[in-house]
Amino acid sequence: QKEVEQDPGPLSVPEGAIVSLNCTYSNSAFQYFMWYRQYSRKGPELLMYTYSSGNKEDGRFTAQVDKSSKYISLFIRDSQPSDSATYLCAMTYTDKLIFGTGTRLQVFP
Amino acid sequence: KAGVTQTPRYLIKTRGQQVTLSCSPISGHRSVSWYQQTPGQGLQFLFEYFSETQRNKGNFPGRFSGRQFSNSRSEMNVSTLELGDSALYLCASQDSMNTEAFFGQGTRLTVV
């Protein structure tokens, strides 16, 4: 079993929709949680970074962490075609940074 | 502040050859990690260097190696290339562990 599981998608939604991206993990030692966005032919860029259970909001993006269920989510409100990308969750403890396989999102006009 | 710079951006090599990729981290960052990204496997951790020392290593064969210089620049080397080594190789720099990792644009390696 992988330490981090992420639905690969692809996910296709209309512009303006609310998008929910999810990851589950098995190692309760993970302390820090991140979401990265990766456009085609580019390196991943950090979107959200959090270390506690609960919600963290940044503009149209909300990161949610539920440590008791070992579950993290990224919500995108009012999705835009420019949000079309692959979204990777990542988590870390001590000296390990583990990524999910990524979910490909397509937002159509 | 300049970002993470990886060179070259694209490479085509033949089976059996060896290749060296370079990564210059963000100024002041001492940790450099390398990842292999393929459509089927996602981002897989290769190794991480901190202050010229390899701190962590992923589950890759010994053909994959790396090093870090005193200015924090890092290189990774792949010897005896195989077709399955075709991938996007990404470098990430961090100020320290448990902080945000900043990625370069990657080197796309194609082995023919």
Coordinates of N, CA and C in Angstrom, one line a residue:
Chain A
Q1 N 0.8 -1.2 0.0 CA 0.0 0.0 0.0 C 0.9 1.2 0.0
K2 N 0.6 2.2 -0.9 CA 1.3 3.4 -0.9 C 1.0 4.3 0.3
E3 N 2.0 5.0 0.7 CA 1.8 5.9 1.9 C 0.8 7.0 1.6
V4 N 0.7 7.5 0.4 CA -0.2 8.5 0.0 C -1.0 8.1 -1.2
E5 N -2.3 8.1 -1.2 CA -3.1 7.7 -2.3 C -3.9 8.9 -2.8
Q6 N -3.9 9.1 -4.1 CA -4.6 10.2 -4.7 C -5.3 9.7 -6.0
D7 N -6.6 10.1 -6.1 CA -7.3 9.7 -7.3 C -6.7 10.4 -8.5
P8 N -6.3 9.6 -9.5 CA -5.6 10.2 -10.7 C -6.5 11.0 -11.6
G9 N -7.8 10.8 -11.5 CA -8.8 11.5 -12.4 C -8.7 10.9 -13.8
P10 N -8.8 11.6 -14.9 CA -9.0 13.0 -14.9 C -10.4 13.5 -14.4
L11 N -10.4 14.7 -14.0 CA -11.6 15.4 -13.5 C -11.9 16.5 -14.5
S12 N -13.1 16.5 -15.1 CA -13.5 17.5 -16.0 C -14.8 18.2 -15.5
V13 N -14.7 19.5 -15.3 CA -15.8 20.3 -14.8 C -16.0 21.6 -15.6
P14 N -17.2 22.1 -15.5 CA -17.5 23.4 -16.2 C -17.0 24.6 -15.4
E15 N -16.7 25.6 -16.1 CA -16.2 26.9 -15.5 C -17.2 27.3 -14.4
G16 N -16.7 27.7 -13.2 CA -17.6 28.2 -12.2 C -17.9 27.1 -11.1
A17 N -17.6 25.8 -11.5 CA -17.9 24.7 -10.6 C -17.0 24.7 -9.3
I18 N -17.4 24.1 -8.3 CA -16.6 23.8 -7.1 C -15.9 22.5 -7.3
V19 N -14.6 22.5 -7.2 CA -13.8 21.3 -7.4 C -13.3 20.8 -6.0
S20 N -13.4 19.5 -5.8 CA -12.9 18.8 -4.6 C -11.8 17.8 -5.0
L21 N -10.6 18.0 -4.5 CA -9.5 17.1 -4.8 C -9.1 16.5 -3.5
N22 N -8.8 15.2 -3.5 CA -8.6 14.5 -2.2 C -7.4 13.6 -2.2
C23 N -6.8 13.4 -1.0 CA -5.8 12.4 -0.8 C -6.0 11.7 0.6
T24 N -5.6 10.5 0.6 CA -5.6 9.8 1.9 C -4.2 9.3 2.2
Y25 N -3.9 9.1 3.4 CA -2.5 8.7 3.8 C -2.6 7.7 4.9
S26 N -1.5 6.9 5.0 CA -1.6 5.8 6.0 C -0.6 6.1 7.2
N27 N 0.3 7.0 7.0 CA 1.3 7.2 8.1 C 0.9 8.3 9.0
S28 N 0.5 8.0 10.2 CA 0.1 9.1 11.1 C 1.2 10.0 11.5
A29 N 2.4 9.7 11.2 CA 3.5 10.6 11.5 C 3.6 11.9 10.6
F30 N 2.9 11.9 9.5 CA 2.9 13.0 8.6 C 2.4 14.3 9.4
Q31 N 3.2 15.3 9.3 CA 2.8 16.5 10.1 C 2.5 17.7 9.2
Y32 N 3.1 17.8 8.1 CA 2.9 19.0 7.2 C 2.3 18.6 5.9
F33 N 1.3 19.4 5.4 CA 0.6 19.0 4.2 C 0.6 20.1 3.2
M34 N 0.8 19.7 2.0 CA 0.9 20.7 0.9 C 0.1 20.3 -0.3
W35 N -0.3 21.3 -1.1 CA -0.9 21.1 -2.4 C 0.0 21.8 -3.4
Y36 N 0.3 21.1 -4.5 CA 1.1 21.7 -5.6 C 0.2 21.7 -6.8
R37 N 0.4 22.6 -7.7 CA -0.2 22.7 -9.0 C 0.9 22.6 -10.0
Q38 N 0.6 21.7 -11.0 CA 1.6 21.6 -12.1 C 1.0 21.7 -13.5
Y39 N 1.4 22.7 -14.2 CA 0.9 22.9 -15.5 C 1.8 22.0 -16.5
S40 N 1.3 21.8 -17.6 CA 1.9 20.9 -18.6 C 3.3 21.5 -18.9
R41 N 4.3 20.6 -18.8 CA 5.7 20.9 -19.2 C 6.3 21.9 -18.2
K42 N 5.8 22.0 -17.0 CA 6.4 22.9 -16.0 C 6.6 22.1 -14.7
G43 N 7.4 22.6 -13.8 CA 7.6 22.0 -12.5 C 6.4 22.4 -11.6
P44 N 6.2 21.6 -10.6 CA 5.1 21.9 -9.6 C 5.4 23.2 -8.9
E45 N 4.3 23.9 -8.6 CA 4.4 25.1 -7.8 C 3.5 25.0 -6.6
L46 N 4.0 25.5 -5.4 CA 3.3 25.3 -4.2 C 2.0 26.2 -4.2
L47 N 0.9 25.6 -3.8 CA -0.4 26.3 -3.7 C -0.7 26.6 -2.2
M48 N -0.7 25.6 -1.4 CA -1.1 25.7 -0.1 C -0.2 24.8 0.8
Y49 N 0.0 25.3 2.0 CA 0.9 24.6 3.0 C 0.2 24.8 4.4
T50 N 0.0 23.6 5.0 CA -0.6 23.7 6.3 C -0.1 22.6 7.2
Y51 N -0.2 22.7 8.5 CA 0.3 21.7 9.4 C -0.7 21.2 10.5
S52 N -1.9 21.9 10.5 CA -2.8 21.5 11.5 C -4.1 21.0 10.9
S53 N -4.9 20.3 11.7 CA -6.2 19.9 11.2 C -7.1 21.1 11.1
G54 N -8.0 21.1 10.2 CA -8.9 22.2 10.0 C -8.8 22.7 8.6
N55 N -9.3 23.9 8.4 CA -9.3 24.6 7.1 C -8.4 25.7 7.0
K56 N -7.8 25.9 5.8 CA -7.0 27.1 5.5 C -7.4 27.6 4.2
E57 N -7.7 28.9 4.2 CA -8.3 29.5 2.9 C -7.3 30.5 2.3
D58 N -7.2 30.5 1.0 CA -6.4 31.5 0.3 C -7.1 31.8 -1.0
G59 N -7.8 32.9 -1.0 CA -8.6 33.2 -2.2 C -9.6 32.2 -2.6
R60 N -9.6 31.6 -3.8 CA -10.6 30.6 -4.2 C -10.2 29.2 -3.7
F61 N -9.1 29.1 -3.0 CA -8.6 27.8 -2.6 C -8.7 27.6 -1.1
T62 N -9.2 26.4 -0.7 CA -9.3 26.0 0.7 C -8.7 24.6 0.8
A63 N -7.7 24.6 1.7 CA -7.1 23.3 2.1 C -7.7 22.8 3.4
Q64 N -8.1 21.5 3.4 CA -8.7 20.9 4.6 C -7.9 19.7 5.0
V65 N -7.6 19.6 6.3 CA -6.8 18.5 6.8 C -7.7 17.8 7.9
D66 N -7.8 16.5 7.9 CA -8.5 15.8 8.9 C -7.5 14.7 9.3
K67 N -6.7 14.9 10.4 CA -5.7 14.0 10.8 C -6.3 12.7 11.4
S68 N -7.5 12.8 12.0 CA -8.1 11.6 12.6 C -8.5 10.6 11.5
S69 N -8.9 11.1 10.4 CA -9.3 10.3 9.3 C -8.2 10.1 8.3
K70 N -7.0 10.8 8.5 CA -5.9 10.7 7.5 C -6.3 11.0 6.1
Y71 N -6.9 12.2 6.0 CA -7.5 12.7 4.8 C -7.3 14.1 4.6
I72 N -6.9 14.5 3.4 CA -6.7 15.9 3.1 C -7.5 16.3 1.8
S73 N -7.9 17.5 1.7 CA -8.7 17.9 0.5 C -8.3 19.3 0.1
L74 N -8.4 19.6 -1.2 CA -8.3 20.9 -1.7 C -9.6 21.3 -2.4
F75 N -10.2 22.4 -2.0 CA -11.4 22.8 -2.7 C -11.0 24.1 -3.5
I76 N -11.6 24.1 -4.7 CA -11.4 25.2 -5.6 C -12.8 25.8 -5.9
R77 N -13.0 27.0 -5.5 CA -14.3 27.7 -5.8 C -14.2 28.4 -7.1
D78 N -15.4 28.6 -7.7 CA -15.5 29.4 -9.0 C -14.3 29.0 -9.9
S79 N -14.2 27.7 -10.2 CA -13.1 27.2 -11.0 C -13.0 27.9 -12.4
Q80 N -11.8 28.1 -12.8 CA -11.5 28.8 -14.1 C -10.8 27.9 -15.0
P81 N -10.9 28.2 -16.3 CA -10.1 27.4 -17.3 C -8.6 27.4 -17.0
S82 N -8.1 28.5 -16.4 CA -6.7 28.6 -16.0 C -6.3 27.7 -14.8
D83 N -7.3 27.1 -14.2 CA -7.1 26.1 -13.1 C -6.8 24.8 -13.7
S84 N -6.9 24.6 -15.0 CA -6.7 23.3 -15.6 C -5.2 22.9 -15.5
A85 N -4.9 21.9 -14.7 CA -3.6 21.5 -14.4 C -3.6 20.2 -13.7
T86 N -2.5 19.6 -13.3 CA -2.4 18.5 -12.4 C -2.1 19.0 -11.0
Y87 N -2.9 18.5 -10.0 CA -2.8 18.9 -8.6 C -2.2 17.7 -7.8
L88 N -1.1 18.0 -7.1 CA -0.4 17.0 -6.3 C -0.5 17.3 -4.9
C89 N -0.9 16.3 -4.1 CA -0.8 16.5 -2.6 C 0.6 16.0 -2.2
A90 N 1.1 16.6 -1.1 CA 2.4 16.2 -0.6 C 2.3 16.3 0.9
M91 N 3.1 15.5 1.6 CA 3.1 15.5 3.0 C 4.5 15.1 3.5
T92 N 4.8 15.6 4.7 CA 6.2 15.4 5.1 C 6.2 15.2 6.6
Y93 N 7.2 14.5 7.1 CA 7.6 14.3 8.5 C 9.1 14.1 8.6
T94 N 9.7 14.6 9.6 CA 11.1 14.5 9.7 C 11.8 14.8 8.4
D95 N 12.3 13.8 7.7 CA 13.1 14.1 6.6 C 12.5 13.5 5.3
K96 N 11.3 13.2 5.3 CA 10.7 12.6 4.1 C 9.5 13.5 3.5
L97 N 9.6 13.7 2.3 CA 8.5 14.4 1.6 C 7.9 13.5 0.5
I98 N 6.7 13.1 0.7 CA 6.0 12.1 -0.1 C 4.9 12.8 -0.9
F99 N 4.8 12.5 -2.2 CA 3.8 13.1 -3.1 C 2.8 12.0 -3.5
G100 N 1.6 12.5 -3.7 CA 0.6 11.7 -4.3 C 0.9 11.7 -5.8
T101 N 0.2 10.8 -6.6 CA 0.5 10.7 -8.0 C -0.1 11.8 -8.8
G102 N -1.0 12.6 -8.2 CA -1.5 13.8 -8.9 C -2.9 13.5 -9.5
T103 N -3.8 14.5 -9.5 CA -5.1 14.5 -10.2 C -5.1 15.5 -11.3
R104 N -5.4 15.0 -12.5 CA -5.5 16.0 -13.6 C -6.9 16.6 -13.7
L105 N -6.9 17.9 -13.7 CA -8.2 18.7 -13.7 C -8.3 19.5 -15.0
Q106 N -9.5 19.4 -15.6 CA -9.8 20.1 -16.8 C -11.0 21.0 -16.5
V107 N -10.9 22.3 -16.6 CA -12.0 23.2 -16.5 C -12.4 23.7 -17.8
F108 N -13.6 23.4 -18.3 CA -13.9 23.9 -19.7 C -14.9 25.1 -19.6
P109 N -14.7 26.0 -20.6 CA -15.6 27.2 -20.6 C -17.0 26.9 -20.8
Chain B
K1 N 14.2 37.3 -6.1 CA 15.0 36.1 -5.7 C 14.8 35.2 -6.9
A2 N 15.9 34.7 -7.4 CA 15.9 33.8 -8.6 C 15.3 32.4 -8.1
G3 N 14.6 31.7 -9.0 CA 14.1 30.4 -8.6 C 15.1 29.3 -8.8
V4 N 14.6 28.1 -8.8 CA 15.4 26.9 -9.0 C 15.6 26.8 -10.5
T5 N 16.9 26.6 -10.8 CA 17.3 26.5 -12.2 C 17.8 25.1 -12.6
Q6 N 17.2 24.5 -13.5 CA 17.7 23.2 -14.0 C 18.2 23.3 -15.4
T7 N 19.3 22.6 -15.7 CA 19.8 22.5 -17.0 C 20.3 21.1 -17.3
P8 N 20.2 20.7 -18.6 CA 19.4 21.3 -19.6 C 17.9 21.1 -19.5
R9 N 17.1 21.7 -20.3 CA 15.7 21.5 -20.2 C 15.3 20.2 -20.9
Y10 N 16.0 19.9 -22.0 CA 15.6 18.7 -22.8 C 16.9 18.0 -23.1
L11 N 16.8 16.6 -23.1 CA 18.0 15.8 -23.5 C 17.5 14.6 -24.2
I12 N 18.2 14.2 -25.2 CA 17.9 12.9 -25.9 C 19.2 12.1 -25.8
K13 N 19.1 10.9 -25.3 CA 20.3 10.0 -25.2 C 19.9 8.6 -25.7
T14 N 21.0 7.9 -26.0 CA 20.7 6.5 -26.4 C 21.0 5.5 -25.3
R15 N 20.4 4.4 -25.4 CA 20.6 3.4 -24.4 C 22.1 3.1 -24.1
G16 N 22.4 2.9 -22.9 CA 23.8 2.6 -22.5 C 24.7 3.8 -22.2
Q17 N 24.2 5.0 -22.7 CA 25.0 6.2 -22.4 C 24.8 6.6 -21.0
Q18 N 25.5 7.7 -20.5 CA 25.3 8.2 -19.2 C 24.9 9.7 -19.4
V19 N 24.3 10.3 -18.4 CA 23.9 11.6 -18.5 C 24.0 12.3 -17.1
T20 N 24.3 13.6 -17.2 CA 24.5 14.4 -15.9 C 23.5 15.6 -16.0
L21 N 22.7 15.8 -15.0 CA 21.7 16.9 -14.9 C 22.2 17.8 -13.8
S22 N 21.9 19.1 -14.0 CA 22.3 20.1 -13.0 C 21.1 20.9 -12.4
C23 N 21.3 21.3 -11.2 CA 20.3 22.0 -10.5 C 20.9 23.1 -9.6
S24 N 20.5 24.3 -9.8 CA 20.9 25.4 -8.9 C 19.8 25.8 -8.0
P25 N 19.9 25.7 -6.7 CA 18.7 26.0 -5.8 C 18.6 27.5 -5.6
I26 N 17.5 27.8 -4.9 CA 17.3 29.2 -4.5 C 18.4 29.6 -3.6
S27 N 18.9 30.8 -3.8 CA 20.0 31.3 -3.0 C 19.7 31.2 -1.5
G28 N 20.6 30.5 -0.7 CA 20.4 30.4 0.7 C 19.8 29.0 1.1
H29 N 19.2 28.3 0.1 CA 18.6 27.0 0.4 C 19.8 26.0 0.4
R30 N 19.8 25.2 1.4 CA 20.9 24.2 1.5 C 20.4 22.7 1.1
S31 N 19.1 22.6 1.1 CA 18.6 21.2 0.8 C 18.2 21.1 -0.7
V32 N 18.6 20.1 -1.4 CA 18.2 19.9 -2.8 C 17.8 18.4 -2.9
S33 N 16.6 18.3 -3.4 CA 16.0 16.9 -3.6 C 15.8 16.7 -5.1
W34 N 15.9 15.5 -5.5 CA 15.7 15.1 -6.9 C 14.5 14.1 -7.0
Y35 N 13.7 14.3 -8.0 CA 12.5 13.4 -8.2 C 12.5 13.0 -9.7
Q36 N 12.0 11.8 -9.9 CA 11.7 11.3 -11.3 C 10.1 11.3 -11.4
Q37 N 9.7 11.9 -12.5 CA 8.2 12.0 -12.7 C 7.9 11.3 -14.0
T38 N 7.0 10.3 -14.0 CA 6.5 9.6 -15.1 C 5.0 9.5 -15.0
P39 N 4.3 9.4 -16.2 CA 2.9 9.4 -16.1 C 2.3 8.3 -15.3
G40 N 2.9 7.1 -15.2 CA 2.4 6.0 -14.5 C 2.7 6.0 -13.0
Q41 N 3.9 6.5 -12.7 CA 4.3 6.4 -11.3 C 4.3 7.7 -10.5
G42 N 4.0 8.8 -11.2 CA 4.0 10.1 -10.5 C 5.4 10.6 -10.1
L43 N 5.4 11.3 -9.0 CA 6.7 11.9 -8.5 C 7.3 10.9 -7.6
Q44 N 8.5 10.4 -8.0 CA 9.2 9.4 -7.1 C 10.5 10.0 -6.7
F45 N 10.7 9.9 -5.4 CA 11.9 10.5 -4.7 C 13.2 9.7 -5.1
L46 N 14.2 10.5 -5.5 CA 15.5 9.9 -5.8 C 16.4 10.0 -4.7
F47 N 16.8 11.2 -4.3 CA 17.6 11.4 -3.2 C 17.6 12.9 -2.8
E48 N 18.1 13.2 -1.6 CA 18.1 14.5 -1.1 C 19.5 14.8 -0.5
Y49 N 20.0 16.0 -0.8 CA 21.3 16.4 -0.3 C 21.1 17.7 0.6
F50 N 21.9 17.7 1.6 CA 21.9 18.9 2.5 C 23.4 19.1 2.9
S51 N 23.8 20.3 2.6 CA 25.2 20.7 2.9 C 26.2 19.7 2.5
E52 N 26.1 19.3 1.2 CA 27.0 18.4 0.5 C 26.9 16.9 0.9
T53 N 26.0 16.6 1.8 CA 25.8 15.2 2.3 C 24.5 14.6 1.8
Q54 N 24.5 13.4 1.4 CA 23.2 12.8 1.0 C 22.6 12.3 2.3
R55 N 21.4 12.9 2.5 CA 20.6 12.5 3.8 C 19.6 11.4 3.6
N56 N 19.1 11.4 2.4 CA 18.0 10.4 2.1 C 18.2 9.9 0.7
K57 N 17.7 8.6 0.5 CA 17.8 8.0 -0.8 C 16.5 7.2 -1.0
G58 N 16.0 7.3 -2.2 CA 14.8 6.6 -2.6 C 15.2 5.2 -3.1
N59 N 14.2 4.5 -3.6 CA 14.4 3.1 -4.1 C 14.7 3.0 -5.5
F60 N 15.9 3.6 -5.9 CA 16.4 3.5 -7.3 C 17.7 2.8 -7.3
P61 N 18.0 2.1 -8.5 CA 19.2 1.4 -8.6 C 20.4 2.3 -8.5
G62 N 21.6 1.7 -8.3 CA 22.8 2.4 -8.1 C 23.3 3.2 -9.3
R63 N 22.6 2.9 -10.5 CA 22.9 3.7 -11.7 C 22.6 5.2 -11.5
F64 N 21.7 5.5 -10.5 CA 21.3 6.8 -10.2 C 22.2 7.4 -9.1
S65 N 22.9 8.4 -9.3 CA 23.7 9.0 -8.2 C 23.7 10.5 -8.3
G66 N 24.2 11.1 -7.2 CA 24.1 12.6 -7.2 C 25.2 13.1 -6.3
R67 N 25.3 14.4 -6.3 CA 26.3 15.1 -5.4 C 25.9 16.5 -5.3
Q68 N 26.4 17.1 -4.3 CA 26.1 18.5 -4.0 C 27.4 19.3 -3.7
F69 N 27.5 20.4 -4.3 CA 28.7 21.2 -4.1 C 28.6 22.2 -3.0
S70 N 29.7 22.8 -2.6 CA 29.7 23.7 -1.5 C 28.8 24.9 -1.7
N71 N 28.5 25.3 -2.9 CA 27.6 26.4 -3.2 C 26.1 25.9 -3.3
S72 N 25.9 24.7 -2.9 CA 24.6 24.1 -2.9 C 24.1 23.6 -4.2
R73 N 24.8 23.9 -5.3 CA 24.4 23.4 -6.6 C 24.5 21.9 -6.5
S74 N 23.6 21.2 -7.3 CA 23.6 19.8 -7.2 C 23.6 19.2 -8.6
E75 N 24.2 18.0 -8.8 CA 24.1 17.3 -10.0 C 23.6 15.9 -9.8
M76 N 22.9 15.3 -10.7 CA 22.6 13.9 -10.7 C 23.1 13.3 -11.9
N77 N 23.5 12.0 -11.8 CA 24.0 11.3 -12.9 C 23.3 10.0 -13.0
V78 N 23.0 9.6 -14.3 CA 22.5 8.3 -14.5 C 23.4 7.6 -15.5
S79 N 23.9 6.4 -15.1 CA 24.8 5.7 -16.0 C 24.0 4.6 -16.7
T80 N 24.6 4.1 -17.7 CA 24.0 2.9 -18.5 C 22.5 3.1 -18.7
L81 N 22.1 4.2 -19.4 CA 20.7 4.5 -19.5 C 19.9 3.4 -20.1
E82 N 18.7 3.3 -19.6 CA 17.7 2.3 -20.1 C 16.5 3.1 -20.6
L83 N 15.7 2.5 -21.5 CA 14.5 3.1 -22.1 C 13.6 3.6 -21.0
G84 N 13.5 2.9 -19.9 CA 12.6 3.2 -18.8 C 13.0 4.4 -18.0
D85 N 14.2 4.9 -18.3 CA 14.7 6.1 -17.6 C 14.1 7.4 -18.2
S86 N 13.4 7.2 -19.3 CA 12.8 8.4 -19.9 C 11.8 9.0 -19.0
A87 N 11.9 10.2 -18.6 CA 11.1 10.9 -17.6 C 11.4 12.3 -17.5
L88 N 10.6 13.0 -16.7 CA 10.9 14.4 -16.3 C 11.6 14.3 -15.0
Y89 N 12.8 14.9 -14.9 CA 13.6 14.9 -13.7 C 13.5 16.3 -13.1
L90 N 13.0 16.3 -11.8 CA 12.7 17.5 -11.2 C 13.6 17.7 -9.9
C91 N 14.0 18.9 -9.8 CA 14.9 19.2 -8.6 C 14.1 20.2 -7.7
A92 N 14.2 20.0 -6.4 CA 13.5 20.9 -5.5 C 14.4 21.4 -4.5
S93 N 14.3 22.7 -4.1 CA 15.1 23.2 -3.0 C 14.3 23.6 -1.9
Q94 N 14.9 23.5 -0.7 CA 14.2 23.8 0.5 C 15.2 24.5 1.5
D95 N 14.6 25.4 2.3 CA 15.4 26.1 3.3 C 15.9 25.1 4.3
S96 N 14.9 24.2 4.8 CA 15.2 23.1 5.7 C 14.0 22.2 5.5
M97 N 14.1 21.0 6.1 CA 13.0 20.0 6.0 C 11.8 20.6 6.7
N98 N 10.6 20.2 6.2 CA 9.3 20.6 6.7 C 9.0 22.0 6.3
T99 N 9.7 22.6 5.4 CA 9.3 23.9 4.8 C 9.0 23.6 3.3
E100 N 8.4 24.6 2.7 CA 8.0 24.5 1.3 C 9.1 24.1 0.4
A101 N 8.8 23.1 -0.5 CA 9.8 22.8 -1.5 C 9.5 23.5 -2.8
F102 N 10.5 24.2 -3.4 CA 10.3 24.9 -4.6 C 11.0 24.2 -5.7
F103 N 10.2 24.0 -6.8 CA 10.7 23.1 -7.9 C 11.2 24.0 -9.1
G104 N 12.2 23.4 -9.8 CA 12.6 23.9 -11.0 C 11.6 23.4 -12.1
Q105 N 11.9 23.8 -13.3 CA 11.0 23.4 -14.5 C 11.3 22.0 -14.9
G106 N 12.4 21.4 -14.5 CA 12.7 20.0 -14.8 C 13.5 19.8 -16.1
T107 N 14.1 18.7 -16.2 CA 14.8 18.3 -17.4 C 14.1 17.1 -17.9
R108 N 13.6 17.2 -19.2 CA 13.0 16.1 -19.8 C 14.0 15.2 -20.5
L109 N 14.2 14.0 -20.0 CA 15.1 13.1 -20.6 C 14.4 12.0 -21.5
T110 N 14.8 11.9 -22.7 CA 14.3 10.8 -23.5 C 15.4 9.9 -23.9
V111 N 15.2 8.6 -23.6 CA 16.2 7.6 -24.0 C 15.7 6.8 -25.1
V112 N 16.5 6.8 -26.2 CA 16.1 6.1 -27.4 C 17.0 4.9 -27.7

